[in-house]
XYZ file of N, CA and C in Angstrom:
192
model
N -63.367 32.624 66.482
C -62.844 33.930 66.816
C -63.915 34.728 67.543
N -63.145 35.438 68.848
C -64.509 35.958 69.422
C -64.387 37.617 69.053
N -65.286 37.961 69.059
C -65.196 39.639 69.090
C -65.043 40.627 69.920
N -64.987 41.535 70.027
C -65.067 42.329 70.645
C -66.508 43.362 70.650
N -67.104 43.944 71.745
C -68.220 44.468 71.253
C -68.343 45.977 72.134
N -68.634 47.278 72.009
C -68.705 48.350 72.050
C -69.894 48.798 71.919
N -70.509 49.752 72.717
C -71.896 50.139 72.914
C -71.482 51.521 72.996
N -72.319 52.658 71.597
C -72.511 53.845 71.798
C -72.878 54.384 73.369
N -72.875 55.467 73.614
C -73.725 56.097 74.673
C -74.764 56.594 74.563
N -75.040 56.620 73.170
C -76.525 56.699 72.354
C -77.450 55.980 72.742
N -76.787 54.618 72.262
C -77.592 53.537 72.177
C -77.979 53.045 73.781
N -76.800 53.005 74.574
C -77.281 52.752 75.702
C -78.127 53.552 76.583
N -78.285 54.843 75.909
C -79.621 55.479 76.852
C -80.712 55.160 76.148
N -80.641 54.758 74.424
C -81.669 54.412 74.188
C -82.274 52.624 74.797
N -81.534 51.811 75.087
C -81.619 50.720 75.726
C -82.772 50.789 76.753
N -81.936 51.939 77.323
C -82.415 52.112 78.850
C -84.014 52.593 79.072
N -84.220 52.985 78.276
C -85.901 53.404 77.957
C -86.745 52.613 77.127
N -86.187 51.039 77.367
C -86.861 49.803 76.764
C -87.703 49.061 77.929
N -88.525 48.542 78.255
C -89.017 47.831 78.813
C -87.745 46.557 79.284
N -87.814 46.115 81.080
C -86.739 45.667 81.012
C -87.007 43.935 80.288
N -87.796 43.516 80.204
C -88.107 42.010 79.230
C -87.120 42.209 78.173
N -87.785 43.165 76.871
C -87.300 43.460 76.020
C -85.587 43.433 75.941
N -85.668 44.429 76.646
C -84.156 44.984 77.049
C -83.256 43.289 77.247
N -83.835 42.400 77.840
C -82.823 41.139 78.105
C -82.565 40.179 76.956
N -83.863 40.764 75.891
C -83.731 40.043 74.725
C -82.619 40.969 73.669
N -82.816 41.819 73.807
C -81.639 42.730 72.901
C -80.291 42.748 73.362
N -80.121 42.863 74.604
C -78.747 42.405 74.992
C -78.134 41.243 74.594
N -79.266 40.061 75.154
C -78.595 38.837 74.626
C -78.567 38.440 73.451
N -79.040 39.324 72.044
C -78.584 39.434 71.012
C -77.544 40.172 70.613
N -77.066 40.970 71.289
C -75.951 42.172 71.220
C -74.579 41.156 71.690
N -75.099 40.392 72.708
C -73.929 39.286 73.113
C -73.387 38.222 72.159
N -74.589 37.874 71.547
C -74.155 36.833 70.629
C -73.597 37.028 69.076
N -73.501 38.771 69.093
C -72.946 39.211 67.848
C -71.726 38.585 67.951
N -70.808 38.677 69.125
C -69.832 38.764 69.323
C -69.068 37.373 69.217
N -70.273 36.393 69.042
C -69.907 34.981 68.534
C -69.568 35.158 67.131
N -70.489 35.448 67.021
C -70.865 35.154 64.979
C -72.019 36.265 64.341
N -70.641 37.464 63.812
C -71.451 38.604 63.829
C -72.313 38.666 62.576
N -72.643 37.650 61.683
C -73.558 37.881 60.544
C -74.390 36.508 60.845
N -75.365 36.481 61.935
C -76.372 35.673 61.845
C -77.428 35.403 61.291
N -78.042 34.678 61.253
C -79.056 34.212 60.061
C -79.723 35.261 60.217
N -80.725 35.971 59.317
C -81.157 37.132 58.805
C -80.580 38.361 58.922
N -79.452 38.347 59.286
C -78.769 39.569 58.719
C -78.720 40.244 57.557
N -78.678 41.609 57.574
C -79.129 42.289 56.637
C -78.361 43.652 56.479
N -77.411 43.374 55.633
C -76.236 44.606 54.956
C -76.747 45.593 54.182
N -76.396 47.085 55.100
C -77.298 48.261 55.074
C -76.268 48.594 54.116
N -77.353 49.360 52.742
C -76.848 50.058 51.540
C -76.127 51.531 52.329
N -75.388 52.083 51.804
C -74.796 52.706 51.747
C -73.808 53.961 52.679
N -73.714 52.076 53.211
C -72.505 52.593 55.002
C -72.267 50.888 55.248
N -71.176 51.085 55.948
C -70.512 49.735 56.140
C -71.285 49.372 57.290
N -72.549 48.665 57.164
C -73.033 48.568 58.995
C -73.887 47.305 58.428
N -74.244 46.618 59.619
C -75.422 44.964 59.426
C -76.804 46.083 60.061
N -77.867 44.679 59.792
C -78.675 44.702 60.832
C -79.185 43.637 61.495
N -79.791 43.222 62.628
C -80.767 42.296 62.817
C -81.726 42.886 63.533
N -83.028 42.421 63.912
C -84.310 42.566 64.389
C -84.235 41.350 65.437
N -84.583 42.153 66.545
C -85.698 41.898 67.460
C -86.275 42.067 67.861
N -87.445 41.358 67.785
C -88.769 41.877 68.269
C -89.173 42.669 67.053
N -89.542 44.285 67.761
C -89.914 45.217 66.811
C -89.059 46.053 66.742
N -87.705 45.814 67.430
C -86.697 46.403 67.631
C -85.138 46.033 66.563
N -84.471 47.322 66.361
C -83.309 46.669 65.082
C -82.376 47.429 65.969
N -81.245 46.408 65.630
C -79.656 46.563 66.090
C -78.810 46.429 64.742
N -78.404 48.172 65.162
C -77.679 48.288 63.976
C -75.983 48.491 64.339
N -75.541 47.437 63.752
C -73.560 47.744 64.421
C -72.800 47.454 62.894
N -71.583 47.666 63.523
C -70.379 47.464 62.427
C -69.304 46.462 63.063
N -68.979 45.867 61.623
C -67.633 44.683 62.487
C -66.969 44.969 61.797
């Protein structure tokens, strides 16, 4: 099942003030949520329905 995936306007200005390297590694983790949105080290934030994962030094925080 594939997902669907949605980007604040938050987040994407915060994107945008990433280094662009970085930036290709977080996307293409943002892409592959949409495979299989609880990938290995995922990490279910207490007290709100949301995941996380890390990259880099960077965390992506969404909801499915």
């Amino acid at each position: 099942m594939r997902y669907e995936i949605h980007i604040l306007k938050s987040a994407q200005r915060s994107l945008a003030k990433i280094a662009a390297g970085e930036q290709g590694r977080i996307i293409q983790a943002i892409k592959a949520l949409g495979e299989d949105p609880r990938p290995r080290g995922v990490v279910k934030l207490t007290g709100r329905n949301a995941w996380r994962i890390r990259v880099g030094v960077y965390r992506v925080i969404y909801e499915i």
